[in-house]
Amino acid sequence: MAFYDGAVLKCVHAALQLWTFLWTWFYLWGWKPLLSKVKGQKATLSRCKEDRKSLQKLPCHLGLLVAEQKISYGDVCSLMVWSMALGISYISVYDWHGTLKKNAVLVKSHLDRLQEEIFGKDKSKYTFQLHQSSSKKHSSNEGAQVHILLLSPSDGRLDLVRTAGDYCHAVANRILKPEDISTDLVNSMLHSTKGFPDPDVLVRFGQIESLLGYLPWQIRLTEILSMPTHWGVGYESFLDVLHQFAGTHQRFGK
Amino acid sequence: MTTTVDSEWFPEEKYRVQKTWLQSFCTRVLKTGPVPKHIAFIMDGNRRFAKKESVEKAEGHRRGFDKMAEMLQWCLDFDIKEVTVYAFSTENFKRSKEEVDGLMELARQKFARLLQEKEQLMKHGVCIRVLGDLHLLPRDVQEVVAEAMYFSRNNTNAILNVCLAYTSRNEITNAMKEMAIGVDEGLLRPSDVSEELLEKCLYTSHSPDPDLLLRTSGEVRLSDFLLWQSNYSVLSFIEVLWPEFTTWHLYSAILHYQSNYASIAAAREANKHEQAERQQRSDLTCAVREMETRREQSHETSSSVNVQTHVQKYTQERQARVTKFLAHLEGKRAEYITSLLPETSNREIPIAKLIPTC
């Protein structure tokens, strides 16, 4: 009896999971993948400039989290170039295996190509600098308008561990005292996001609803928004997410 | 109306009466899948609820507390062993004096009530831990909190972590400070600092990382709550004000957890594996460096010690240092709690046993 009982419960559970799966699928995708692609207008510089006016609030630092196994460099870089065109000055991209960070050269070439495509003659007005927590620099635009940071899991918890280690070394060498530590000091000692403000918004791509090792310290007040995938992501749906951010209101604990 | 007053912290009677067969059935169905062992809640929306119902803010917070007690019953039903709630952030001290005082009064009353409901608490076997920078709270609140922690310390059936005067950044900073004190006192070496050690210095050192983090009210931020611990948790943002949270929301959150379970478990496993590898590498580097310094000092040309045995020895020594340091830290934290207890019970406490190591 108990066996049949258990089997029935399991069946109901399986049915329930299938139902949720289908429900999320249609909720996220609708009929789009089945029908031919309904494409919105293409992003152009003048269009982005126009859209920027409609956004009440623009993130100073936009974080992108790719929680998908395979990464489309073209789509990730499109997102970055659109953000540049909209006037965002700090952009960071994180992926759970650190693939983008390892292939920074590839990211750079994609960015250059897409910049050419969207900005054309105005390209020189949108210079960018690619950063990484390690000392390697992939372009040396000192006065660049836009700063792009590539991140991997080693910039998350491990950066805090590194900071703690550095601090303990300083204490062992009598440079600092244990009571000298404060959240501000930790902030200034972190390597991974040096010179970057904390992200105002994090757009998470993929079906896994988790931060997957994303920078724990910096995510304190970040708005976490989701998109089903970055593959073939359209300009308009990206703009929707930014509108979602612009509509939010923070109270800072008060 | 019954004459017996139901427990405020454990409204078991009320829950049993309200529970429908459909709810029991759903619980049983969901239990056939993986159920989170530890859920963290950001109970947001009490004030918006009060505004919506046009009642006082304090009433909103009271209703929020009742909901939390109810939620604990649901979790006990699911055999969820551990629940962490964000009750009061250090940032909340910035609110109006009236509201902060009201919240402190609520904490005072509810913990005093918990002391009266000792029997219920022991019956359910719930261990209460209050996490945060307790010294920021009014002294009398600190005292009731300490007493509740003390008498429930050996319970193992379920664990309730209440974050009071808590922010995660302070917690992480505090962990770094403790390690630095350890280095200063000669208990630790700077090279002993690792992910594992930092984790053990957090206020949540006795808890596994939450499997599911749930925030109500539709806000999509962590607001300085368990930043480190929720790094690999499933996040669930629910658009309902906390006092209006129902079992159905919990069911949907658990279902949501189940659909994410496989990928999260894999990511966690991979991370754990990498962590162990890093520790091994670090031990190797440190041990080799140690050997080299020793060789330079003794001016030996050929090494008489096997590298592998030396690395093993180094690892054992490091582990011994870390264990000793953590025991010291534990003792220090327990001592603080003990110092808050009323005089009479103060003497009979074996300090090291104050916080159970489960």
Coordinates of C-alpha atoms in Angstrom, one line a residue, chain B:
Chain B
M1 CA -13.2 30.9 21.2
T2 CA -11.1 28.5 23.3
T3 CA -10.0 29.5 26.7
T4 CA -6.4 28.2 26.3
V5 CA -4.1 30.8 24.8
D6 CA -2.2 29.3 21.8
S7 CA 1.5 29.7 21.8
E8 CA 2.7 32.9 19.9
W9 CA 5.9 31.3 18.7
F10 CA 4.4 27.9 17.9
P11 CA 0.8 28.3 16.8
E12 CA 0.5 24.5 16.3
E13 CA -3.1 24.3 17.3
K14 CA -4.2 27.1 15.0
Y15 CA -2.3 25.6 12.1
R16 CA -3.7 22.1 12.6
V17 CA -7.3 23.5 12.5
Q18 CA -6.6 25.6 9.4
K19 CA -4.8 23.0 7.4
T20 CA -6.8 21.5 4.6
W21 CA -6.5 18.1 3.1
L22 CA -5.3 19.7 -0.1
Q23 CA -2.4 21.3 1.7
S24 CA -1.4 18.0 3.3
F25 CA -1.6 16.4 -0.1
C26 CA 0.6 19.1 -1.7
T27 CA 3.1 18.8 1.1
R28 CA 3.4 15.1 0.5
V29 CA 3.7 15.5 -3.2
L30 CA 6.4 18.1 -2.9
K31 CA 8.3 15.9 -0.4
T32 CA 8.8 13.3 -3.0
G33 CA 11.3 15.7 -4.6
P34 CA 14.3 17.4 -3.1
V35 CA 13.3 19.8 -0.3
P36 CA 15.6 22.6 0.8
K37 CA 17.3 21.9 4.1
H38 CA 17.8 25.5 4.9
I39 CA 15.7 28.4 3.7
A40 CA 16.5 32.1 4.3
F41 CA 13.7 34.6 4.3
I42 CA 13.7 38.4 3.7
M43 CA 10.4 39.2 5.3
D44 CA 9.7 42.4 3.5
G45 CA 6.5 44.4 3.1
N46 CA 5.2 44.8 6.7
R47 CA 5.0 48.6 6.4
R48 CA 3.4 48.6 3.0
F49 CA 0.9 46.1 4.4
A50 CA 0.1 48.4 7.3
K51 CA -0.3 51.3 4.9
K52 CA -2.6 49.2 2.7
E53 CA -4.8 48.1 5.6
S54 CA -4.5 51.6 7.1
V55 CA -3.2 50.4 10.5
E56 CA -0.2 51.5 12.5
K57 CA 3.3 50.5 11.3
A58 CA 3.8 48.7 14.6
E59 CA 0.7 46.6 13.9
G60 CA 2.2 45.7 10.5
H61 CA 5.4 44.5 12.2
R62 CA 3.3 42.5 14.7
R63 CA 1.4 40.8 11.9
G64 CA 4.8 40.1 10.3
F65 CA 5.9 38.3 13.4
D66 CA 2.7 36.2 13.5
K67 CA 3.3 35.2 9.9
M68 CA 6.8 34.2 10.8
A69 CA 5.6 31.9 13.5
E70 CA 3.1 30.4 11.1
M71 CA 5.8 29.9 8.5
L72 CA 7.9 28.0 11.0
Q73 CA 5.0 25.5 11.4
W74 CA 4.9 25.0 7.6
C75 CA 8.6 24.5 7.6
L76 CA 8.5 22.0 10.4
D77 CA 5.8 20.2 8.4
F78 CA 8.2 19.9 5.5
D79 CA 11.1 18.7 7.8
I80 CA 13.0 21.8 6.8
K81 CA 15.7 21.7 9.5
E82 CA 16.9 25.3 9.3
V83 CA 15.3 28.7 8.7
T84 CA 17.1 32.0 8.8
V85 CA 15.1 35.2 8.9
Y86 CA 16.1 38.8 8.4
A87 CA 14.4 40.5 11.3
F88 CA 16.3 43.8 11.6
S89 CA 19.1 45.2 9.5
T90 CA 21.7 47.5 11.0
E91 CA 20.6 50.0 8.3
N92 CA 17.1 49.9 9.9
F93 CA 18.5 52.0 12.8
K94 CA 18.3 54.9 10.4
R95 CA 14.5 54.7 10.5
S96 CA 12.5 57.1 12.6
K97 CA 13.1 56.8 16.4
E98 CA 9.5 55.9 16.9
E99 CA 9.7 53.0 14.6
V100 CA 13.0 51.7 15.8
D101 CA 11.8 51.9 19.4
G102 CA 8.6 50.1 18.3
L103 CA 10.6 47.3 16.7
M104 CA 12.9 47.0 19.7
E105 CA 9.8 46.8 22.0
L106 CA 8.5 44.0 19.7
A107 CA 11.7 42.1 20.0
R108 CA 11.8 42.6 23.7
Q109 CA 8.2 41.3 24.1
K110 CA 8.5 38.4 21.7
F111 CA 11.7 37.1 23.2
A112 CA 10.3 37.5 26.7
R113 CA 7.3 35.6 25.5
L114 CA 9.6 32.9 24.1
L115 CA 11.1 32.5 27.6
Q116 CA 7.6 31.9 28.9
E117 CA 6.9 29.4 26.1
K118 CA 10.0 27.4 27.0
E119 CA 8.0 24.2 27.2
Q120 CA 6.7 24.5 23.6
L121 CA 10.2 25.3 22.4
M122 CA 11.7 22.3 24.0
K123 CA 8.8 20.1 22.8
H124 CA 9.6 21.1 19.2
G125 CA 13.3 20.9 19.8
V126 CA 14.0 24.2 18.2
C127 CA 17.4 25.9 18.7
I128 CA 17.3 29.7 18.5
R129 CA 20.4 31.6 17.3
V130 CA 20.4 35.3 17.1
L131 CA 23.0 36.6 14.5
G132 CA 24.3 40.1 14.2
D133 CA 26.2 42.8 16.0
L134 CA 24.3 42.2 19.2
H135 CA 26.1 45.0 21.1
L136 CA 24.2 47.6 19.0
L137 CA 20.9 46.5 20.5
P138 CA 19.6 47.9 23.8
R139 CA 21.1 46.1 26.8
D140 CA 17.8 44.5 28.0
V141 CA 17.1 43.1 24.5
Q142 CA 20.6 41.7 24.4
E143 CA 19.8 39.9 27.7
V144 CA 16.6 38.2 26.7
V145 CA 18.2 37.2 23.4
A146 CA 21.1 35.7 25.2
E147 CA 18.8 33.8 27.5
A148 CA 16.8 32.4 24.7
M149 CA 20.0 31.3 22.9
Y150 CA 21.3 29.7 26.1
F151 CA 18.4 27.6 27.0
S152 CA 17.7 26.3 23.5
R153 CA 21.3 25.6 22.7
N154 CA 21.1 21.8 22.8
N155 CA 18.0 21.5 20.7
T156 CA 18.7 19.8 17.4
N157 CA 15.4 19.1 15.8
A158 CA 15.2 22.4 14.0
I159 CA 17.2 25.6 14.0
L160 CA 15.9 29.2 13.7
N161 CA 18.5 31.9 13.0
V162 CA 17.2 35.4 13.7
C163 CA 19.3 38.1 12.1
L164 CA 19.1 41.2 14.4
A165 CA 21.2 44.3 13.9
Y166 CA 22.7 42.3 11.0
T167 CA 24.3 43.3 7.7
S168 CA 26.3 40.9 5.7
R169 CA 29.2 43.3 5.0
N170 CA 29.6 43.9 8.7
E171 CA 29.6 40.1 9.2
I172 CA 32.3 39.6 6.6
T173 CA 34.4 42.5 7.9
N174 CA 34.0 41.1 11.4
A175 CA 35.2 37.7 10.2
M176 CA 38.3 39.4 8.7
K177 CA 38.9 41.2 12.0
E178 CA 38.7 37.9 14.0
M179 CA 41.3 36.3 11.7
A180 CA 43.6 39.4 12.0
I181 CA 43.3 39.1 15.8
G182 CA 44.2 35.4 15.5
V183 CA 47.3 36.4 13.5
D184 CA 48.2 39.1 16.0
E185 CA 47.9 36.7 18.9
G186 CA 50.0 34.2 17.0
L187 CA 47.3 31.6 16.7
L188 CA 47.2 31.8 12.9
R189 CA 49.6 32.5 10.1
P190 CA 48.4 34.9 7.3
S191 CA 48.8 32.1 4.8
D192 CA 46.1 30.1 6.8
V193 CA 43.4 32.4 5.5
S194 CA 41.2 30.5 3.2
E195 CA 37.6 30.4 2.0
E196 CA 36.8 27.7 4.5
L197 CA 38.3 29.6 7.4
L198 CA 36.6 32.8 6.5
E199 CA 33.3 30.9 6.3
K200 CA 33.9 29.5 9.8
C201 CA 34.4 33.0 11.2
L202 CA 31.1 34.2 10.0
Y203 CA 28.1 34.4 12.4
T204 CA 26.5 31.6 10.4
S205 CA 29.5 29.2 11.0
H206 CA 27.3 26.5 12.3
S207 CA 24.8 26.5 9.4
P208 CA 25.1 25.1 6.0
D209 CA 24.6 27.7 3.2
P210 CA 20.9 28.3 2.5
D211 CA 19.5 26.2 -0.4
L212 CA 16.7 28.7 -1.1
L213 CA 16.6 32.4 -0.4
L214 CA 13.2 33.9 -0.5
R215 CA 12.2 37.6 -0.6
T216 CA 8.7 38.8 -0.4
S217 CA 7.2 42.2 -1.6
G218 CA 8.5 42.0 -5.1
E219 CA 11.8 43.7 -4.4
V220 CA 14.7 42.1 -6.3
R221 CA 17.7 42.9 -4.0
L222 CA 19.5 41.0 -1.3
S223 CA 19.8 44.2 0.8
D224 CA 22.9 43.1 2.6
F225 CA 21.5 39.8 3.7
L226 CA 23.7 36.6 3.6
L227 CA 25.7 37.9 0.7
W228 CA 28.4 35.4 1.1
Q229 CA 26.2 32.4 2.1
S230 CA 23.6 32.9 -0.7
N231 CA 26.3 32.8 -3.5
Y232 CA 25.1 29.5 -4.7
S233 CA 21.5 29.5 -3.5
V234 CA 18.3 29.4 -5.5
L235 CA 16.8 32.9 -5.4
S236 CA 13.0 33.4 -5.3
F237 CA 11.5 36.8 -5.4
I238 CA 7.8 36.7 -4.7
E239 CA 5.4 39.5 -5.3
V240 CA 3.4 39.4 -2.1
L241 CA 3.7 41.5 1.1
W242 CA 5.1 39.4 4.0
P243 CA 1.9 39.4 6.2
E244 CA 0.0 38.1 3.2
F245 CA 2.3 35.2 2.5
T246 CA 0.5 31.9 2.3
T247 CA 1.4 28.2 2.2
W248 CA 0.8 28.4 -1.5
H249 CA 3.6 30.8 -2.0
L250 CA 5.9 28.5 0.0
Y251 CA 4.8 25.6 -2.2
S252 CA 5.5 27.5 -5.4
A253 CA 8.9 28.5 -4.0
I254 CA 9.8 24.9 -3.2
L255 CA 8.7 23.8 -6.7
H256 CA 10.8 26.6 -8.1
Y257 CA 13.7 25.3 -6.0
Q258 CA 13.2 21.8 -7.3
S259 CA 13.3 22.8 -10.9
N260 CA 16.7 24.5 -10.3
Y261 CA 18.0 21.8 -8.0
A262 CA 20.1 19.8 -10.4
S263 CA 22.0 22.7 -11.9
I264 CA 22.7 24.3 -8.5
A265 CA 23.8 21.1 -6.9
A266 CA 26.3 20.6 -9.8
A267 CA 27.6 24.1 -9.5
R268 CA 28.0 23.7 -5.7
E269 CA 29.8 20.4 -6.1
A270 CA 32.2 21.9 -8.7
N271 CA 32.9 24.8 -6.4
K272 CA 33.6 22.6 -3.4
H273 CA 36.0 20.5 -5.5
E274 CA 37.9 23.6 -6.7
Q275 CA 38.1 24.9 -3.1
A276 CA 39.7 21.7 -1.9
E277 CA 42.2 21.8 -4.8
R278 CA 43.1 25.4 -4.0
Q279 CA 43.7 24.5 -0.4
Q280 CA 46.0 21.6 -1.5
R281 CA 47.9 23.9 -3.8
S282 CA 48.3 26.5 -1.1
D283 CA 49.6 23.9 1.4
L284 CA 52.1 22.7 -1.2
T285 CA 53.4 26.2 -1.9
C286 CA 53.6 27.1 1.8
A287 CA 55.3 23.8 2.7
V288 CA 57.9 24.1 -0.1
R289 CA 58.6 27.7 0.9
E290 CA 59.1 26.7 4.5
M291 CA 61.5 23.9 3.4
E292 CA 63.5 26.4 1.4
T293 CA 63.9 28.9 4.2
R294 CA 64.9 26.2 6.5
R295 CA 67.5 24.9 4.0
E296 CA 68.9 28.4 3.6
Q297 CA 69.2 28.8 7.3
S298 CA 71.0 25.6 7.9
H299 CA 73.1 25.9 4.7
E300 CA 72.4 22.4 3.6
T301 CA 72.9 21.5 0.0
S302 CA 70.9 18.4 -0.2
S303 CA 67.5 18.0 1.4
S304 CA 67.2 15.2 3.8
V305 CA 63.4 15.4 4.1
N306 CA 60.9 14.0 1.6
V307 CA 58.8 16.8 0.1
Q308 CA 55.6 14.8 0.4
T309 CA 56.0 14.0 4.1
H310 CA 56.8 17.7 4.7
V311 CA 53.6 18.8 2.9
Q312 CA 51.6 16.3 5.0
K313 CA 53.2 17.6 8.1
Y314 CA 52.5 21.1 7.1
T315 CA 48.8 20.3 6.4
Q316 CA 48.4 18.7 9.8
E317 CA 50.0 21.6 11.5
R318 CA 47.8 24.1 9.6
Q319 CA 44.7 22.1 10.5
A320 CA 45.7 22.1 14.1
R321 CA 46.3 25.8 14.1
V322 CA 42.9 26.5 12.5
T323 CA 41.1 24.2 15.0
K324 CA 42.7 25.8 17.9
F325 CA 41.9 29.3 16.6
L326 CA 38.3 28.4 15.9
A327 CA 37.8 26.9 19.4
H328 CA 39.3 30.1 20.8
L329 CA 36.9 32.2 18.7
E330 CA 33.9 30.1 19.7
G331 CA 34.9 30.4 23.4
K332 CA 35.1 34.2 23.0
R333 CA 31.7 34.4 21.4
A334 CA 30.1 32.1 24.0
E335 CA 31.7 34.1 26.7
Y336 CA 30.0 37.3 25.4
I337 CA 26.6 35.6 25.5
T338 CA 27.3 34.2 29.0
S339 CA 28.2 37.7 30.3
L340 CA 24.7 38.8 29.3
L341 CA 22.9 36.1 31.3
P342 CA 21.3 36.8 34.7
E343 CA 23.7 36.1 37.6
T344 CA 22.1 32.9 38.8
S345 CA 22.4 30.8 35.7
N346 CA 25.8 32.4 34.9
R347 CA 27.8 30.1 37.1
E348 CA 26.6 26.7 35.9
I349 CA 27.6 27.2 32.3
P350 CA 30.2 25.2 30.7
I351 CA 31.4 27.9 28.4
A352 CA 32.6 25.8 25.5
K353 CA 29.2 24.1 25.3
L354 CA 27.2 27.2 24.9
I355 CA 26.9 27.0 21.1
P356 CA 26.3 23.5 20.0
T357 CA 28.6 22.2 17.3
C358 CA 26.2 20.3 15.0

